[in-house]
PDB file of N, CA, C and O in Angstrom:
ATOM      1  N   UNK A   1     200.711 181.003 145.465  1.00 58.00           N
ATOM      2  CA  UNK A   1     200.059 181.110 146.753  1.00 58.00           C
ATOM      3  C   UNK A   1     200.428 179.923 147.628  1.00 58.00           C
ATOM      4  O   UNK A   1     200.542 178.805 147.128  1.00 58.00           O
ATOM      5  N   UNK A   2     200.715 180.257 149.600  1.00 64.00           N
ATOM      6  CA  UNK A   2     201.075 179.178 149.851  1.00 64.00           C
ATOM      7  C   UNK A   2     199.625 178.687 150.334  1.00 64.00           C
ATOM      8  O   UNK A   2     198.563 179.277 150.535  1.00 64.00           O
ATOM      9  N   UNK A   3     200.119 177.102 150.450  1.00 81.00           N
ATOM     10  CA  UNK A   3     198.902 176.704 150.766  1.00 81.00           C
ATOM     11  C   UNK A   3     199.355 175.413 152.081  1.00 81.00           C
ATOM     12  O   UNK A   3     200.473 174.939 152.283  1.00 81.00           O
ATOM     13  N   UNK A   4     198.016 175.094 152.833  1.00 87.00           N
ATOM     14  CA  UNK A   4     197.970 173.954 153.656  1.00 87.00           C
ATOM     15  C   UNK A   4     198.569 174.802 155.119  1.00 87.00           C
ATOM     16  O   UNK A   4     197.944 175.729 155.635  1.00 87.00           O
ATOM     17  N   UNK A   5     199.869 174.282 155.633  1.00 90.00           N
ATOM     18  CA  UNK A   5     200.553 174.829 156.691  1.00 90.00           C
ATOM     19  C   UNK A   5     201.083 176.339 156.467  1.00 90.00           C
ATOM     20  O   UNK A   5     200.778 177.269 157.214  1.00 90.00           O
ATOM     21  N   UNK A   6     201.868 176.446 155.404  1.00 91.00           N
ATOM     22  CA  UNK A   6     202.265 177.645 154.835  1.00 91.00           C
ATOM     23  C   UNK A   6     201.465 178.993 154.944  1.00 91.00           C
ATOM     24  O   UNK A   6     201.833 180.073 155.405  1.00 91.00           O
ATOM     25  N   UNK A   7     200.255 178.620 154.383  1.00 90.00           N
ATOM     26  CA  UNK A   7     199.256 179.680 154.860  1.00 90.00           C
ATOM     27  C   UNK A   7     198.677 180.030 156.179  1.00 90.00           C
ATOM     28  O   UNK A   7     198.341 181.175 156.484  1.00 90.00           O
ATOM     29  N   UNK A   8     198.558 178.806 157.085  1.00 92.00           N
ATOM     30  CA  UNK A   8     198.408 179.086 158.334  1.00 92.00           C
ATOM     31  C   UNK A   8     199.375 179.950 159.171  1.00 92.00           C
ATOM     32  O   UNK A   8     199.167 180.807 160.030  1.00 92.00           O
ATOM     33  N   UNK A   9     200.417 179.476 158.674  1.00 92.00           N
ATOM     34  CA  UNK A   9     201.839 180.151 159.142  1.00 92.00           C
ATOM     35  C   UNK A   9     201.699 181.601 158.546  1.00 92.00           C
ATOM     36  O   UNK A   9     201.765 182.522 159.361  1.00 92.00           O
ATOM     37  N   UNK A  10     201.588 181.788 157.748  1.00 92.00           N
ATOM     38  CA  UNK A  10     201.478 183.252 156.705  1.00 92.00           C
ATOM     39  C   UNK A  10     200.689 184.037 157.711  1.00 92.00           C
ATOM     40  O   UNK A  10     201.129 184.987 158.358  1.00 92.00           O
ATOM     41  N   UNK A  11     199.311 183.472 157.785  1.00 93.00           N
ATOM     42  CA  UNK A  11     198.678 184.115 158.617  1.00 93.00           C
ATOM     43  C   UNK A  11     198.371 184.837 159.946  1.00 93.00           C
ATOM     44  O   UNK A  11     197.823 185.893 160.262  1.00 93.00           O
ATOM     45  N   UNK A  12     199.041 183.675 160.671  1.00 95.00           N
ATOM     46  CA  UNK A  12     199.279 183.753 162.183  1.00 95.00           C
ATOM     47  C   UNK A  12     200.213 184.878 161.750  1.00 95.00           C
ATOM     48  O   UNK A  12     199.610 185.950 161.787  1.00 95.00           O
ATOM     49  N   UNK A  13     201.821 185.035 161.245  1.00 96.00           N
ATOM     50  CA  UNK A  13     202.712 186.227 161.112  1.00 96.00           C
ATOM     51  C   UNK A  13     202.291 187.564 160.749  1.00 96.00           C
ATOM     52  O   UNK A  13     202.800 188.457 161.427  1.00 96.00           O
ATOM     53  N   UNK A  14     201.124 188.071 159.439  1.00 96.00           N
ATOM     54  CA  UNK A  14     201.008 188.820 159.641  1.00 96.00           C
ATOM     55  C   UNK A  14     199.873 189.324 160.560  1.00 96.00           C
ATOM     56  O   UNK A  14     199.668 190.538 160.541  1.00 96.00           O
ATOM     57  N   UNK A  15     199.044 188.486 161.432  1.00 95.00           N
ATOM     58  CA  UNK A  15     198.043 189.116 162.211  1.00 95.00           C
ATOM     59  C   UNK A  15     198.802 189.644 163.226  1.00 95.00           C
ATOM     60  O   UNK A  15     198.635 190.738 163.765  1.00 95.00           O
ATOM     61  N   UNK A  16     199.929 188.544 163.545  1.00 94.00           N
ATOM     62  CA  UNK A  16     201.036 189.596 164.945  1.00 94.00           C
ATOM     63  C   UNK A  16     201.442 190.841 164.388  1.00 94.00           C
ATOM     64  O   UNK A  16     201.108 191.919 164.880  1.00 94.00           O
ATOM     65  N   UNK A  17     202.007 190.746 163.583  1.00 93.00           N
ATOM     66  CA  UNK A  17     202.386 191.928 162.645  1.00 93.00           C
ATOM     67  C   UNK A  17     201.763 193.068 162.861  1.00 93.00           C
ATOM     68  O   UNK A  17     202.301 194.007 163.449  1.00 93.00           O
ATOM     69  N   UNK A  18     200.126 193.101 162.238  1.00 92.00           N
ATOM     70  CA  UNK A  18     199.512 193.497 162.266  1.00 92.00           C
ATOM     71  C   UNK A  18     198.990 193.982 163.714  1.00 92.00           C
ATOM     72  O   UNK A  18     198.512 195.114 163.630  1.00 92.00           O
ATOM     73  N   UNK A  19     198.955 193.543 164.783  1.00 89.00           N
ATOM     74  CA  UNK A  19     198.276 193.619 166.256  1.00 89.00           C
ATOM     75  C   UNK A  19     199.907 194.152 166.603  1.00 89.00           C
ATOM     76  O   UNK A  19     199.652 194.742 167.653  1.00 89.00           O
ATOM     77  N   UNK A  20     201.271 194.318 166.432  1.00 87.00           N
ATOM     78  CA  UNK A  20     202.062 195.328 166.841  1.00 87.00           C
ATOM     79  C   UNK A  20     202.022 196.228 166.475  1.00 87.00           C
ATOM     80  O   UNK A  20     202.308 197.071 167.326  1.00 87.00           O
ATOM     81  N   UNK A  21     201.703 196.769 165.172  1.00 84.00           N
ATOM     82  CA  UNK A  21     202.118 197.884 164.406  1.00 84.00           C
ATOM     83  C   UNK A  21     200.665 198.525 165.293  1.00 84.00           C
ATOM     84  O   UNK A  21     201.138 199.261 166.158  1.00 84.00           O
ATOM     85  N   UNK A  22     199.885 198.528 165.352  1.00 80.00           N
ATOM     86  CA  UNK A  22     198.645 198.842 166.090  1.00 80.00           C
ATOM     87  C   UNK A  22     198.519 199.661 167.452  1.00 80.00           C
ATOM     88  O   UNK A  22     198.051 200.784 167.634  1.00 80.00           O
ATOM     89  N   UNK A  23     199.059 198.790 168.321  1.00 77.00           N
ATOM     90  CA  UNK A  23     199.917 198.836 169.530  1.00 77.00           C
ATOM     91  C   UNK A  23     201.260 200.236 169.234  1.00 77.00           C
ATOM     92  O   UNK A  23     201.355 201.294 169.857  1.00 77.00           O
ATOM     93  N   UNK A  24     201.843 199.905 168.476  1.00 72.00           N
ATOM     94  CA  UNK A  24     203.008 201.194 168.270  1.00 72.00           C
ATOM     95  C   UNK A  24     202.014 202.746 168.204  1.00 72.00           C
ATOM     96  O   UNK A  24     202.177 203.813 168.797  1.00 72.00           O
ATOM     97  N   UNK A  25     201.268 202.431 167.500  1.00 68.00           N
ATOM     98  CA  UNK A  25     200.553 203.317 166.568  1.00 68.00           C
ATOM     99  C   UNK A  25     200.236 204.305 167.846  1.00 68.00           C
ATOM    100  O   UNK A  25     200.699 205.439 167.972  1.00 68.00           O
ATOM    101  N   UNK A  26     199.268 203.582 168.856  1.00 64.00           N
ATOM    102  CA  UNK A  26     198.575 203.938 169.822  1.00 64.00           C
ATOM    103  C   UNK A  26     199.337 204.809 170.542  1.00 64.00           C
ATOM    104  O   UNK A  26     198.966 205.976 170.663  1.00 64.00           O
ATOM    105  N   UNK A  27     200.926 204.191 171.324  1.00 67.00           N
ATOM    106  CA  UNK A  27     201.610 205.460 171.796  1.00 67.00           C
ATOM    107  C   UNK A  27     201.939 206.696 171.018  1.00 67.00           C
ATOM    108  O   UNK A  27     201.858 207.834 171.480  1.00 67.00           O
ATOM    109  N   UNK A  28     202.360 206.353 169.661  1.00 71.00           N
ATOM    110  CA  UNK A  28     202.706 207.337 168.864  1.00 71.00           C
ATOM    111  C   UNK A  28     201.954 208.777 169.123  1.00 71.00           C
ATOM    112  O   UNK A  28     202.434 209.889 169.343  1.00 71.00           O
ATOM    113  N   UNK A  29     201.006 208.468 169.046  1.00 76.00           N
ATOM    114  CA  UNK A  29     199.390 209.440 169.036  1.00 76.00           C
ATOM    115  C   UNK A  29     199.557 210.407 170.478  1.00 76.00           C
ATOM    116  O   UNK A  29     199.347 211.615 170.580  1.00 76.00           O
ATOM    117  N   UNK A  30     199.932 209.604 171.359  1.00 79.00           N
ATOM    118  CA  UNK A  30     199.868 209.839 172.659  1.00 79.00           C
ATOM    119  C   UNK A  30     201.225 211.106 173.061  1.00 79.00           C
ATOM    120  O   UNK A  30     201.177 212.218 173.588  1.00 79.00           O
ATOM    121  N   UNK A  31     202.166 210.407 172.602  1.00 81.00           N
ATOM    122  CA  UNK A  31     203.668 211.103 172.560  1.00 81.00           C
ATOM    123  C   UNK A  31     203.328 212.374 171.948  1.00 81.00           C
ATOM    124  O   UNK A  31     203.349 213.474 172.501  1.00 81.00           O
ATOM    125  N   UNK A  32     203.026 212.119 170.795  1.00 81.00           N
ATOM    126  CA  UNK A  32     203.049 213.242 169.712  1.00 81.00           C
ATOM    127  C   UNK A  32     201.819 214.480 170.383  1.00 81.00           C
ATOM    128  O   UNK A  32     201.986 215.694 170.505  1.00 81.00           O
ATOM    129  N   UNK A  33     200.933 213.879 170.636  1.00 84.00           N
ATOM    130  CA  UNK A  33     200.141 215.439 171.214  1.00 84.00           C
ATOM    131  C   UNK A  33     200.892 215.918 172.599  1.00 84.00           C
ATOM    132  O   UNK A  33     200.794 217.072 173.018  1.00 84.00           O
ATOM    133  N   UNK A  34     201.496 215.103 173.121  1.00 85.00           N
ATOM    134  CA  UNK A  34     202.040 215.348 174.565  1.00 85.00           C
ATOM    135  C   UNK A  34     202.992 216.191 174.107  1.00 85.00           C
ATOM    136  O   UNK A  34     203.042 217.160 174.865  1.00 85.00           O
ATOM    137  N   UNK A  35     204.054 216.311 172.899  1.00 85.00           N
ATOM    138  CA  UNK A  35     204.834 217.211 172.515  1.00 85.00           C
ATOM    139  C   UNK A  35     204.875 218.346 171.828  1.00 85.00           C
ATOM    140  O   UNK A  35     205.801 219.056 171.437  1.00 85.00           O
ATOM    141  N   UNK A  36     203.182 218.428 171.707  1.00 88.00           N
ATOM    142  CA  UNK A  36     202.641 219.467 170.782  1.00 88.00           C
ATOM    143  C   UNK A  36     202.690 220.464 172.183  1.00 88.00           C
ATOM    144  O   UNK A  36     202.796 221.677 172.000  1.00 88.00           O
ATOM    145  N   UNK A  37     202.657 220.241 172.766  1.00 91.00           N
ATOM    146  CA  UNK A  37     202.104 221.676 174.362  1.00 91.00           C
ATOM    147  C   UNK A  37     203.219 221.357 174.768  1.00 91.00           C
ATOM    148  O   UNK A  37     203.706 220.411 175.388  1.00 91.00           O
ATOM    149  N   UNK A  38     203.710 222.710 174.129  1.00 92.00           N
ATOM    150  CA  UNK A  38     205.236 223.369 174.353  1.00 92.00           C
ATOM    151  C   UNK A  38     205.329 224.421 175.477  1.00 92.00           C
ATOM    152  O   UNK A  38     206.458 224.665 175.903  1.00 92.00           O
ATOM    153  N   UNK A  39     203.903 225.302 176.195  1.00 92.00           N
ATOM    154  CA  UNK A  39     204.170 226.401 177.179  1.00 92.00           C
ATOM    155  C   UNK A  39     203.420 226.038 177.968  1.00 92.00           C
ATOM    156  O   UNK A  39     202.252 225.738 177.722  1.00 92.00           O
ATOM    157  N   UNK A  40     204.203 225.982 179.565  1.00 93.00           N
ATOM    158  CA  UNK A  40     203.073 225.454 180.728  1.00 93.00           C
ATOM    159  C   UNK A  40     203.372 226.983 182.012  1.00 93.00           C
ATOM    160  O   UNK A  40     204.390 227.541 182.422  1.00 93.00           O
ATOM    161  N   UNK A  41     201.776 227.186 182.288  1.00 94.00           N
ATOM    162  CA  UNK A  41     201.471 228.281 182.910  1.00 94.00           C
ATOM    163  C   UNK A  41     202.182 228.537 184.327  1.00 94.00           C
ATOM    164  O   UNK A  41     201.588 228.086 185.306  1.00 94.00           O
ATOM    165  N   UNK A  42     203.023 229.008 184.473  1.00 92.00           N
ATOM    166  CA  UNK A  42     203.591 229.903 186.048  1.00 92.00           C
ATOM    167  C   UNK A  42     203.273 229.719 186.869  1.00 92.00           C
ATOM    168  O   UNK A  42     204.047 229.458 187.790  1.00 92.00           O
ATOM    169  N   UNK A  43     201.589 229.752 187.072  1.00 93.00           N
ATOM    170  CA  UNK A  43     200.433 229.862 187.716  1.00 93.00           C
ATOM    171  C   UNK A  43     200.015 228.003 188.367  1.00 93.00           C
ATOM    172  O   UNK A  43     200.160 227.384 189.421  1.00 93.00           O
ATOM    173  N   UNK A  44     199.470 227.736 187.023  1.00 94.00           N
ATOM    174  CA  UNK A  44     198.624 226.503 187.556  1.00 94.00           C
ATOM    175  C   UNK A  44     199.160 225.290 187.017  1.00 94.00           C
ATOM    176  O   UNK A  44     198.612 224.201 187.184  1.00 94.00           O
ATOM    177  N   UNK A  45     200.551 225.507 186.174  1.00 94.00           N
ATOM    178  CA  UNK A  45     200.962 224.600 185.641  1.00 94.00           C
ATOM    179  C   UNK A  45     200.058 223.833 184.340  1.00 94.00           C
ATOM    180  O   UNK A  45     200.359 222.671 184.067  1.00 94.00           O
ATOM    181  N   UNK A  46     199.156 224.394 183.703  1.00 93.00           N
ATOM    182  CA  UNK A  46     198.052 223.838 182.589  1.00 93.00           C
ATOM    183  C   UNK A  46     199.228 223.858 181.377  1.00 93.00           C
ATOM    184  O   UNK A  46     200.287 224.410 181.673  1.00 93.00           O
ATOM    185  N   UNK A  47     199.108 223.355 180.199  1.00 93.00           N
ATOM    186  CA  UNK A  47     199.940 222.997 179.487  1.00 93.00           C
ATOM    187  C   UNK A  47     199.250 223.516 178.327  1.00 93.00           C
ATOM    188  O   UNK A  47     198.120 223.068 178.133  1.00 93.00           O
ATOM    189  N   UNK A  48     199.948 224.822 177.090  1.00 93.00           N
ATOM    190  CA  UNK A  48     199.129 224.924 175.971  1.00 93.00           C
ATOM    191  C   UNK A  48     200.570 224.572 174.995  1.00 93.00           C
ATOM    192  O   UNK A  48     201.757 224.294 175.163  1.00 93.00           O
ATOM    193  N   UNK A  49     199.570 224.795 173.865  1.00 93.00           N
ATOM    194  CA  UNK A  49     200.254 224.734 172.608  1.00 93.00           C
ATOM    195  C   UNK A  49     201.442 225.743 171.654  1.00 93.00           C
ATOM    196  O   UNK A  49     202.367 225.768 170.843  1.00 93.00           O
ATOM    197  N   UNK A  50     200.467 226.529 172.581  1.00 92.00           N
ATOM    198  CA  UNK A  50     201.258 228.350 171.551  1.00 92.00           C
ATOM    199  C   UNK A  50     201.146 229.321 172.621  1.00 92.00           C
ATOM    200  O   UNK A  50     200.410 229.414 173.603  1.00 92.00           O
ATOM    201  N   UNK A  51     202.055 229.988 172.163  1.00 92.00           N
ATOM    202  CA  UNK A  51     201.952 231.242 173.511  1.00 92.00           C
ATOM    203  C   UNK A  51     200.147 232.103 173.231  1.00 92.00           C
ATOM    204  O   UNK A  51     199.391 232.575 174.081  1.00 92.00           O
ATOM    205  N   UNK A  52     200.044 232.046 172.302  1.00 93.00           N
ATOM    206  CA  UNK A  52     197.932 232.980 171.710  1.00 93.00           C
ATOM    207  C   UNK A  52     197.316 232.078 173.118  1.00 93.00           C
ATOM    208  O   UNK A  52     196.574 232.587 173.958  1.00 93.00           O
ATOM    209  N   UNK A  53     197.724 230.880 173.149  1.00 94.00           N
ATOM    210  CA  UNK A  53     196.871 230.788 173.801  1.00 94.00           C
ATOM    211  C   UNK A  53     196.741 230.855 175.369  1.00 94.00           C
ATOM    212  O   UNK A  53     195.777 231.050 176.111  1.00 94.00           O
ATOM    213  N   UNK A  54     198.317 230.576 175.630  1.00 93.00           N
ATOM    214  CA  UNK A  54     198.797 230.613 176.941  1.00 93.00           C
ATOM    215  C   UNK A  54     198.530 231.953 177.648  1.00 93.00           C
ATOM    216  O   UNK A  54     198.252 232.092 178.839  1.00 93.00           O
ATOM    217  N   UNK A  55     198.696 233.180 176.465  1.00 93.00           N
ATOM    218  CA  UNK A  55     198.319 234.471 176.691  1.00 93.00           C
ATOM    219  C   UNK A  55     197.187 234.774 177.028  1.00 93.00           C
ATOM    220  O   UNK A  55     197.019 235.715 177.804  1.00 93.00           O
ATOM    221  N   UNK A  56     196.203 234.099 176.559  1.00 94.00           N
ATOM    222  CA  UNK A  56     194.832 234.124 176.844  1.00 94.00           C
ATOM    223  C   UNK A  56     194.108 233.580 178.254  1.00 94.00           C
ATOM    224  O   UNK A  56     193.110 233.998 178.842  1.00 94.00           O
ATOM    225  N   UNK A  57     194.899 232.621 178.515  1.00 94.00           N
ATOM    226  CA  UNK A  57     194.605 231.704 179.108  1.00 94.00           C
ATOM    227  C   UNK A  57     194.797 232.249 180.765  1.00 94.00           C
ATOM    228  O   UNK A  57     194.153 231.821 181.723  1.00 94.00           O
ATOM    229  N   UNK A  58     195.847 233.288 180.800  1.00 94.00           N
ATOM    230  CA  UNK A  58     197.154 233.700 181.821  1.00 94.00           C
ATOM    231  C   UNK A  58     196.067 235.188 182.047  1.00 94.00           C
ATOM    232  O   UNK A  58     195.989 235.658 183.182  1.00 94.00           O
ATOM    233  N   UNK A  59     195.449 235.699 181.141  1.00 93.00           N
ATOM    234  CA  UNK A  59     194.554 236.910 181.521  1.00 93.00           C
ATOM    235  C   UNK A  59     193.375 236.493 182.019  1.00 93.00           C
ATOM    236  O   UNK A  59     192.913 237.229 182.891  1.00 93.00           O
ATOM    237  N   UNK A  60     192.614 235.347 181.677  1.00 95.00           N
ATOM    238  CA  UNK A  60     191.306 235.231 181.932  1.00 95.00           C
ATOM    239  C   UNK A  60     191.603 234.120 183.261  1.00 95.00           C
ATOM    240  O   UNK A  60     190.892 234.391 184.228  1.00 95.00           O
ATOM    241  N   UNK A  61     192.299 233.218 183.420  1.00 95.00           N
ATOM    242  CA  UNK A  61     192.513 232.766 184.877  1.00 95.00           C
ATOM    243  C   UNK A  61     193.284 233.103 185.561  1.00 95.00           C
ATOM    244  O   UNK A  61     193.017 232.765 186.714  1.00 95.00           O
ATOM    245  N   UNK A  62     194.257 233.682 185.460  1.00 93.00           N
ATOM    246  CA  UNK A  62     195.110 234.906 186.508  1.00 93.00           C
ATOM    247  C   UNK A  62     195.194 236.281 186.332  1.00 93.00           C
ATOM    248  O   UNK A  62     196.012 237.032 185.800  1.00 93.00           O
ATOM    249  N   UNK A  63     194.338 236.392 186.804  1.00 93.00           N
ATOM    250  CA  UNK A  63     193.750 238.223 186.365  1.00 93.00           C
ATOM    251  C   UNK A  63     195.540 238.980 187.445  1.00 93.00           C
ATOM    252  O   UNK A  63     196.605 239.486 187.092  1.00 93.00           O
ATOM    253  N   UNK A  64     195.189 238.778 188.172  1.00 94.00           N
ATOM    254  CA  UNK A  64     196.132 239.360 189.683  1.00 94.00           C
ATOM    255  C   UNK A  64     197.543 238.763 189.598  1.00 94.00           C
ATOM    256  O   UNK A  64     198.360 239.017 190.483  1.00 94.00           O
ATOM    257  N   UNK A  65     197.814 238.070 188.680  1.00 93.00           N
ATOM    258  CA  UNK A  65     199.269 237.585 188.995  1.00 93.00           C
ATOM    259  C   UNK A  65     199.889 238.009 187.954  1.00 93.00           C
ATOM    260  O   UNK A  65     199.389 237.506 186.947  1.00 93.00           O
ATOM    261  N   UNK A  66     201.422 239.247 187.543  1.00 93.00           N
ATOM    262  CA  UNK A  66     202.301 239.646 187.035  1.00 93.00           C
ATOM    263  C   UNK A  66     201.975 238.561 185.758  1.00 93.00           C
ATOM    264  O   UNK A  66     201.720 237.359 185.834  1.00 93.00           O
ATOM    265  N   UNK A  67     202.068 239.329 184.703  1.00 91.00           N
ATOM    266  CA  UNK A  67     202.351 238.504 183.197  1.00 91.00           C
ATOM    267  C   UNK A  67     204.003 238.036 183.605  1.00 91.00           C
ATOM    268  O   UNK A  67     204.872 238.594 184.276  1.00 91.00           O
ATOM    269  N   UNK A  68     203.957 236.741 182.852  1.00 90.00           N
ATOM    270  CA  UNK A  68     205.220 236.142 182.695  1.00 90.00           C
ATOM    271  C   UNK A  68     206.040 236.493 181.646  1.00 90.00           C
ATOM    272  O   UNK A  68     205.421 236.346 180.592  1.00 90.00           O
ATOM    273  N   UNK A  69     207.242 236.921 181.462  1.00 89.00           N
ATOM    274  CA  UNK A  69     208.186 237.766 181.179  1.00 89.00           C
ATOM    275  C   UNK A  69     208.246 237.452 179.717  1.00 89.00           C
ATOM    276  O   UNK A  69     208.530 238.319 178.890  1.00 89.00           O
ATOM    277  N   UNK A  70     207.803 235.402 179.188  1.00 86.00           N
ATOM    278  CA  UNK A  70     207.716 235.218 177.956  1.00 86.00           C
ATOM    279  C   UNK A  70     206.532 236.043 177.454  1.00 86.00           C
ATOM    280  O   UNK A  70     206.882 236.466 176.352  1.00 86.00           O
ATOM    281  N   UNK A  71     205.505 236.405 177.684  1.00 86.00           N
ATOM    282  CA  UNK A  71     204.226 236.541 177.166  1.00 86.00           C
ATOM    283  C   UNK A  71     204.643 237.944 176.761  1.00 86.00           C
ATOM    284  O   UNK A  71     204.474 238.176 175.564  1.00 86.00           O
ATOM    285  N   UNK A  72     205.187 239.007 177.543  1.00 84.00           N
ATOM    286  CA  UNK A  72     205.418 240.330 177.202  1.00 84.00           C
ATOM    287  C   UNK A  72     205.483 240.667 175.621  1.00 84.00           C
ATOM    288  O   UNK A  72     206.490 240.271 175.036  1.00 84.00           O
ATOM    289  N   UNK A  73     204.799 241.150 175.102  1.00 68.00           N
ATOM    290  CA  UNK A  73     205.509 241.278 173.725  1.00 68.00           C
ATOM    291  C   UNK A  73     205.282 242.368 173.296  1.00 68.00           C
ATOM    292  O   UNK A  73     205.741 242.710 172.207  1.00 68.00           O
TER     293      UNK A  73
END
């Protein structure tokens, strides 16, 4: 074990360490759901995940506007 300066030093390194990986973490989270909503609506531009829902979404708030040509199935 180090001891005296060594450990101070030890310490200070991994708390940065520690307070980046943290920081990374945070966008990660952010990115990653932002890339989960893969279909954005014709209409209002809202952003879903899966077409189930985009389909859903495209009948109950645009009753009057033509289905979009992906949704047809």
């Amino acid at each position: 074990m180090a001891r005296g300066q060594q450990k101070v030093q030890s310490q200070q390194k991994n708390a940065a360490k520690q307070a980046a990986a943290k920081k990374a973490q945070g966008s990660d989270q952010k990115t990653a759901a932002q890339a989960a909503l893969k279909f954005k609506c014709v209409a209002c531009m809202a952003q879903m995940p899966d077409p189930k829902t985009y389909k859903q979404h495209f009948e109950n708030k645009h009753p009057k506007n033509p289905m979009p040509a992906e949704l047809l199935e």
